[in-house]
Amino acid sequence: LKKAESFYQLSINIQPTQQSIIGLYHLYKQSNRNDEIIKLLNNWLQEHPKDLIIGIAFAETHKNLGNIKFALGYYKKLIEHHPNNPILLNNAAMTLLSLGHFQEATILANQAHLLMPYNVTIIDTKAWIETKKGNYKEALYLLRQANAMADDNFVVKYHLAITLDKLNRRNEGFSYLKDAALSKSHYPEKKQVVILFNKWQLEKIET
């Protein structure tokens, strides 16, 4: 990793490119060096404000740091310039959901889904918003669709488990949660998935 970091740093010092910025961003992300990520991406965006890929990474980093309102404001600025970009609409919808703005989140998620109806992440976002709104049967229909399309998406399996539990079908949901918790994949929700799996497993033993 140190060799790779030195390579990217040297490349950036000589002639920064989007590729070298993204490479260093991923290295920083692996070791949770968020302050350095913000500085790296911000410096690039000062010179390249229209770079959508880096802009999304910048907004998501702020969101992961808990700067949710800042991330939302940044996404809204990007959407002004790219109103039909489904990835932007989807990410903004998830950010709104984090703030509890269900109605606006639903509107953007629906727009993203209309533009890209067969994208698993977008279907999952739409479903998860419905779960949070208490529309569990609608959410379950969408999540089953997403799971059929991408059986290795463990965020979808986690959301399936939660939604089935809300429908009093925890035994069915447990198998999805188990798959998500015991997978070797790393994803943002992994820690909370493992905690919930251990909790459900303990409760299963006690009953």
Coordinates of N, CA, C and O in Angstrom, one line a residue, residues 42-147:
N42 N -11.1 17.9 -2.6 CA -11.5 19.3 -2.6 C -10.5 20.1 -3.5 O -10.8 20.9 -4.3
N43 N -9.2 19.7 -3.4 CA -8.1 20.4 -4.2 C -8.4 20.1 -5.7 O -8.3 21.0 -6.5
W44 N -8.8 18.9 -6.0 CA -9.1 18.6 -7.4 C -10.3 19.3 -7.9 O -10.3 19.8 -9.0
L45 N -11.3 19.4 -7.1 CA -12.6 20.0 -7.5 C -12.5 21.5 -7.6 O -13.2 22.1 -8.4
Q46 N -11.5 22.1 -6.9 CA -11.2 23.5 -7.1 C -10.8 23.8 -8.5 O -11.2 24.9 -9.1
E47 N -10.1 22.9 -9.1 CA -9.6 23.1 -10.5 C -10.6 22.5 -11.5 O -10.6 22.9 -12.7
H48 N -11.3 21.5 -11.1 CA -12.2 20.7 -12.0 C -13.6 20.6 -11.4 O -14.0 19.5 -11.0
P49 N -14.3 21.7 -11.2 CA -15.6 21.7 -10.5 C -16.7 20.8 -11.2 O -17.7 20.5 -10.6
K50 N -16.5 20.5 -12.5 CA -17.5 19.8 -13.2 C -17.3 18.3 -13.2 O -18.0 17.5 -13.9
D51 N -16.2 17.8 -12.5 CA -15.9 16.4 -12.5 C -16.9 15.7 -11.6 O -16.9 15.8 -10.4
L52 N -17.8 14.9 -12.3 CA -19.0 14.3 -11.6 C -18.5 13.1 -10.7 O -19.0 13.0 -9.6
I53 N -17.6 12.3 -11.2 CA -17.1 11.2 -10.4 C -16.5 11.6 -9.1 O -16.8 11.1 -8.1
I54 N -15.6 12.6 -9.2 CA -14.9 13.1 -8.0 C -15.9 13.8 -7.1 O -15.9 13.7 -5.9
G55 N -16.9 14.5 -7.7 CA -17.9 15.2 -7.0 C -18.8 14.2 -6.1 O -19.1 14.5 -5.0
I56 N -19.1 13.1 -6.7 CA -19.9 12.1 -6.0 C -19.1 11.5 -4.8 O -19.6 11.4 -3.7
A57 N -17.8 11.2 -5.1 CA -17.0 10.7 -4.0 C -16.8 11.7 -2.9 O -16.9 11.3 -1.7
F58 N -16.8 13.0 -3.2 CA -16.6 14.1 -2.3 C -17.9 14.1 -1.4 O -17.8 14.2 -0.1
A59 N -19.1 14.1 -2.0 CA -20.3 14.1 -1.3 C -20.5 12.9 -0.4 O -20.9 13.0 0.8
E60 N -20.2 11.7 -0.9 CA -20.3 10.5 -0.1 C -19.4 10.5 1.1 O -19.7 10.0 2.1
T61 N -18.2 11.0 0.9 CA -17.2 11.1 2.0 C -17.8 11.9 3.1 O -17.7 11.6 4.3
H62 N -18.3 13.1 2.8 CA -18.9 14.0 3.8 C -20.1 13.3 4.4 O -20.3 13.4 5.7
K63 N -20.9 12.6 3.7 CA -22.0 11.9 4.2 C -21.6 10.8 5.2 O -22.1 10.7 6.3
N64 N -20.5 10.1 4.9 CA -20.0 9.0 5.8 C -19.4 9.6 7.0 O -19.3 8.9 8.1
L65 N -18.9 10.9 7.0 CA -18.4 11.5 8.1 C -19.5 12.2 9.0 O -19.2 12.7 10.1
G66 N -20.7 12.0 8.5 CA -21.8 12.6 9.3 C -22.2 14.0 8.9 O -23.1 14.6 9.5
N67 N -21.5 14.5 7.9 CA -21.9 15.9 7.4 C -23.0 15.7 6.3 O -22.9 16.0 5.2
I68 N -24.2 15.2 6.8 CA -25.2 14.8 5.9 C -25.9 16.0 5.2 O -26.1 16.0 4.0
K69 N -26.1 17.1 5.9 CA -26.7 18.3 5.3 C -25.8 18.9 4.2 O -26.2 19.3 3.2
F70 N -24.5 18.9 4.5 CA -23.5 19.4 3.5 C -23.6 18.5 2.3 O -23.6 19.0 1.1
A71 N -23.6 17.2 2.5 CA -23.6 16.2 1.4 C -24.9 16.4 0.5 O -24.8 16.4 -0.7
L72 N -26.0 16.6 1.2 CA -27.3 16.9 0.5 C -27.2 18.1 -0.3 O -27.6 18.1 -1.5
G73 N -26.7 19.2 0.3 CA -26.5 20.5 -0.5 C -25.6 20.3 -1.7 O -25.9 20.9 -2.8
Y74 N -24.6 19.5 -1.5 CA -23.6 19.3 -2.6 C -24.3 18.5 -3.8 O -24.2 18.8 -4.9
Y75 N -25.1 17.5 -3.4 CA -25.8 16.7 -4.3 C -26.8 17.5 -5.1 O -27.0 17.4 -6.3
K76 N -27.5 18.4 -4.4 CA -28.5 19.2 -5.0 C -27.9 20.2 -6.1 O -28.4 20.4 -7.1
K77 N -26.7 20.7 -5.8 CA -25.9 21.5 -6.7 C -25.6 20.7 -8.0 O -25.7 21.2 -9.1
L78 N -25.1 19.5 -7.7 CA -24.7 18.6 -8.9 C -26.0 18.3 -9.7 O -25.9 18.2 -10.9
I79 N -27.1 18.0 -9.1 CA -28.3 17.7 -9.8 C -28.8 18.9 -10.6 O -29.4 18.7 -11.7
E80 N -28.6 20.1 -10.2 CA -28.9 21.3 -11.0 C -28.3 21.2 -12.4 O -28.8 21.6 -13.4
H81 N -27.0 20.7 -12.4 CA -26.3 20.6 -13.7 C -26.5 19.3 -14.4 O -26.3 19.2 -15.6
H82 N -26.9 18.2 -13.6 CA -27.2 16.9 -14.2 C -28.5 16.4 -13.7 O -28.5 15.4 -13.0
P83 N -29.6 17.0 -14.1 CA -30.9 16.6 -13.6 C -31.4 15.2 -13.9 O -32.3 14.7 -13.2
N84 N -30.8 14.6 -14.9 CA -31.3 13.3 -15.3 C -30.2 12.2 -15.1 O -30.3 11.1 -15.7
N85 N -29.4 12.5 -14.1 CA -28.4 11.4 -13.8 C -28.9 10.6 -12.7 O -29.1 11.0 -11.5
P86 N -29.2 9.3 -13.0 CA -29.9 8.4 -12.0 C -29.0 8.1 -10.7 O -29.5 8.0 -9.6
I87 N -27.7 8.1 -10.9 CA -26.8 7.9 -9.7 C -26.9 9.0 -8.8 O -27.0 8.8 -7.5
L88 N -26.8 10.2 -9.3 CA -27.0 11.4 -8.4 C -28.3 11.4 -7.7 O -28.4 11.7 -6.5
L89 N -29.4 11.2 -8.5 CA -30.7 11.2 -7.9 C -30.9 10.1 -6.8 O -31.4 10.3 -5.7
N90 N -30.3 8.9 -7.1 CA -30.3 7.8 -6.1 C -29.6 8.2 -4.8 O -30.0 8.0 -3.7
N91 N -28.3 8.7 -5.0 CA -27.5 9.1 -3.8 C -28.2 10.2 -3.0 O -28.1 10.2 -1.8
A92 N -28.7 11.1 -3.7 CA -29.4 12.2 -3.0 C -30.7 11.7 -2.2 O -30.9 12.1 -1.1
A93 N -31.3 10.7 -2.8 CA -32.5 10.1 -2.2 C -32.1 9.4 -0.9 O -32.7 9.5 0.2
M94 N -31.0 8.7 -0.9 CA -30.5 8.0 0.3 C -30.0 9.0 1.4 O -30.2 8.8 2.6
T95 N -29.5 10.1 0.9 CA -29.1 11.2 1.8 C -30.3 11.8 2.5 O -30.3 12.1 3.7
L96 N -31.3 12.1 1.7 CA -32.6 12.6 2.3 C -33.2 11.6 3.3 O -33.7 12.0 4.3
L97 N -33.1 10.3 2.9 CA -33.6 9.3 3.8 C -32.9 9.3 5.2 O -33.5 9.2 6.3
S98 N -31.6 9.6 5.1 CA -30.8 9.7 6.4 C -31.3 10.8 7.3 O -31.1 10.8 8.5
L99 N -31.8 11.9 6.6 CA -32.3 13.0 7.4 C -33.8 12.9 7.7 O -34.4 13.8 8.3
G100 N -34.4 11.7 7.3 CA -35.8 11.5 7.6 C -36.8 12.2 6.7 O -38.0 12.3 7.0
H101 N -36.3 12.7 5.5 CA -37.2 13.4 4.6 C -37.7 12.4 3.6 O -37.3 12.3 2.4
F102 N -38.7 11.7 4.0 CA -39.2 10.5 3.3 C -39.9 10.9 1.9 O -39.7 10.3 0.9
Q103 N -40.7 12.0 2.0 CA -41.4 12.4 0.8 C -40.5 12.8 -0.4 O -40.6 12.3 -1.5
E104 N -39.5 13.7 0.0 CA -38.6 14.1 -1.1 C -37.7 13.0 -1.5 O -37.3 12.9 -2.7
A105 N -37.3 12.1 -0.6 CA -36.5 10.9 -0.9 C -37.2 10.0 -1.9 O -36.6 9.5 -2.9
T106 N -38.5 9.8 -1.7 CA -39.3 9.0 -2.5 C -39.4 9.6 -4.0 O -39.3 8.8 -4.9
I107 N -39.6 10.9 -4.1 CA -39.6 11.6 -5.4 C -38.4 11.3 -6.2 O -38.4 10.9 -7.3
L108 N -37.2 11.5 -5.5 CA -35.9 11.4 -6.2 C -35.6 9.9 -6.6 O -35.1 9.6 -7.6
A109 N -36.0 9.0 -5.6 CA -35.8 7.6 -5.9 C -36.7 7.1 -7.0 O -36.2 6.3 -7.9
N110 N -37.9 7.6 -7.1 CA -38.7 7.2 -8.2 C -38.2 7.8 -9.6 O -38.3 7.1 -10.6
Q111 N -37.6 9.0 -9.5 CA -37.0 9.5 -10.8 C -35.9 8.7 -11.2 O -35.7 8.4 -12.4
A112 N -35.0 8.3 -10.3 CA -33.9 7.5 -10.6 C -34.3 6.1 -11.1 O -33.7 5.6 -12.1
H113 N -35.4 5.6 -10.6 CA -35.9 4.2 -11.0 C -36.5 4.3 -12.4 O -36.3 3.4 -13.2
L114 N -37.1 5.4 -12.7 CA -37.7 5.6 -14.1 C -36.5 5.6 -15.1 O -36.6 5.1 -16.2
L115 N -35.4 6.3 -14.7 CA -34.3 6.4 -15.6 C -33.5 5.2 -15.8 O -32.9 4.9 -16.8
M116 N -33.4 4.4 -14.7 CA -32.6 3.2 -14.7 C -33.3 2.1 -13.9 O -32.9 1.7 -12.8
P117 N -34.4 1.5 -14.5 CA -35.2 0.6 -13.7 C -34.6 -0.8 -13.4 O -35.2 -1.5 -12.5
Y118 N -33.5 -1.1 -14.0 CA -33.0 -2.5 -13.8 C -31.6 -2.4 -13.0 O -30.9 -3.4 -13.0
N119 N -31.4 -1.3 -12.4 CA -30.2 -1.1 -11.6 C -30.5 -1.6 -10.1 O -31.4 -1.1 -9.5
V120 N -29.7 -2.6 -9.6 CA -30.0 -3.2 -8.3 C -29.9 -2.2 -7.2 O -30.8 -2.2 -6.3
T121 N -28.9 -1.3 -7.2 CA -28.7 -0.3 -6.2 C -29.9 0.6 -6.1 O -30.4 1.0 -5.0
I122 N -30.4 1.0 -7.3 CA -31.5 2.0 -7.4 C -32.8 1.3 -6.9 O -33.6 1.9 -6.2
I123 N -33.0 0.0 -7.3 CA -34.2 -0.7 -6.8 C -34.1 -0.9 -5.3 O -35.1 -0.7 -4.6
D124 N -32.9 -1.2 -4.8 CA -32.7 -1.3 -3.3 C -33.0 0.0 -2.6 O -33.7 -0.1 -1.5
T125 N -32.6 1.1 -3.1 CA -32.9 2.4 -2.5 C -34.4 2.6 -2.4 O -34.9 3.0 -1.4
K126 N -35.0 2.4 -3.5 CA -36.5 2.6 -3.6 C -37.2 1.7 -2.6 O -38.1 2.2 -1.9
A127 N -36.7 0.5 -2.5 CA -37.3 -0.5 -1.5 C -37.1 -0.1 -0.1 O -38.0 -0.1 0.8
W128 N -35.8 0.3 0.2 CA -35.5 0.7 1.6 C -36.3 1.9 2.1 O -36.6 2.0 3.2
I129 N -36.5 2.8 1.2 CA -37.4 4.0 1.5 C -38.8 3.5 1.9 O -39.3 4.0 2.9
E130 N -39.3 2.6 1.1 CA -40.6 2.0 1.4 C -40.6 1.3 2.8 O -41.6 1.4 3.5
T131 N -39.6 0.6 3.1 CA -39.4 -0.1 4.4 C -39.5 0.9 5.5 O -40.2 0.8 6.5
K132 N -38.7 2.0 5.3 CA -38.7 3.1 6.4 C -40.0 3.8 6.5 O -40.3 4.3 7.6
K133 N -40.8 3.8 5.4 CA -42.1 4.4 5.5 C -43.2 3.4 6.0 O -44.3 3.8 6.2
G134 N -42.8 2.2 6.2 CA -43.7 1.2 6.7 C -44.5 0.5 5.7 O -45.4 -0.3 6.0
N135 N -44.1 0.6 4.4 CA -44.8 -0.1 3.3 C -44.0 -1.4 3.0 O -43.4 -1.5 2.0
Y136 N -44.1 -2.3 3.9 CA -43.3 -3.5 3.9 C -43.5 -4.4 2.7 O -42.6 -5.0 2.2
K137 N -44.8 -4.6 2.3 CA -45.1 -5.5 1.2 C -44.6 -4.9 -0.1 O -44.0 -5.7 -0.9
E138 N -44.7 -3.6 -0.3 CA -44.1 -3.0 -1.5 C -42.6 -3.1 -1.5 O -42.0 -3.5 -2.5
A139 N -42.0 -2.9 -0.3 CA -40.6 -3.0 -0.2 C -40.1 -4.4 -0.5 O -39.1 -4.7 -1.2
L140 N -40.8 -5.4 0.0 CA -40.4 -6.8 -0.1 C -40.5 -7.2 -1.6 O -39.6 -7.9 -2.1
Y141 N -41.5 -6.8 -2.3 CA -41.6 -7.1 -3.8 C -40.3 -6.6 -4.5 O -39.7 -7.3 -5.3
L142 N -39.9 -5.3 -4.2 CA -38.8 -4.7 -4.9 C -37.5 -5.4 -4.5 O -36.6 -5.7 -5.3
L143 N -37.4 -5.8 -3.2 CA -36.1 -6.4 -2.7 C -36.0 -7.8 -3.2 O -34.8 -8.2 -3.5
R144 N -37.1 -8.5 -3.4 CA -37.0 -9.8 -4.0 C -36.5 -9.7 -5.5 O -35.7 -10.5 -6.0
Q145 N -37.0 -8.7 -6.1 CA -36.6 -8.4 -7.5 C -35.1 -8.1 -7.6 O -34.3 -8.7 -8.4
A146 N -34.6 -7.3 -6.6 CA -33.2 -6.9 -6.6 C -32.3 -8.1 -6.2 O -31.2 -8.3 -6.8
N147 N -32.8 -8.9 -5.3 CA -32.0 -10.1 -4.9 C -31.9 -11.2 -6.0 O -30.9 -11.8 -6.2

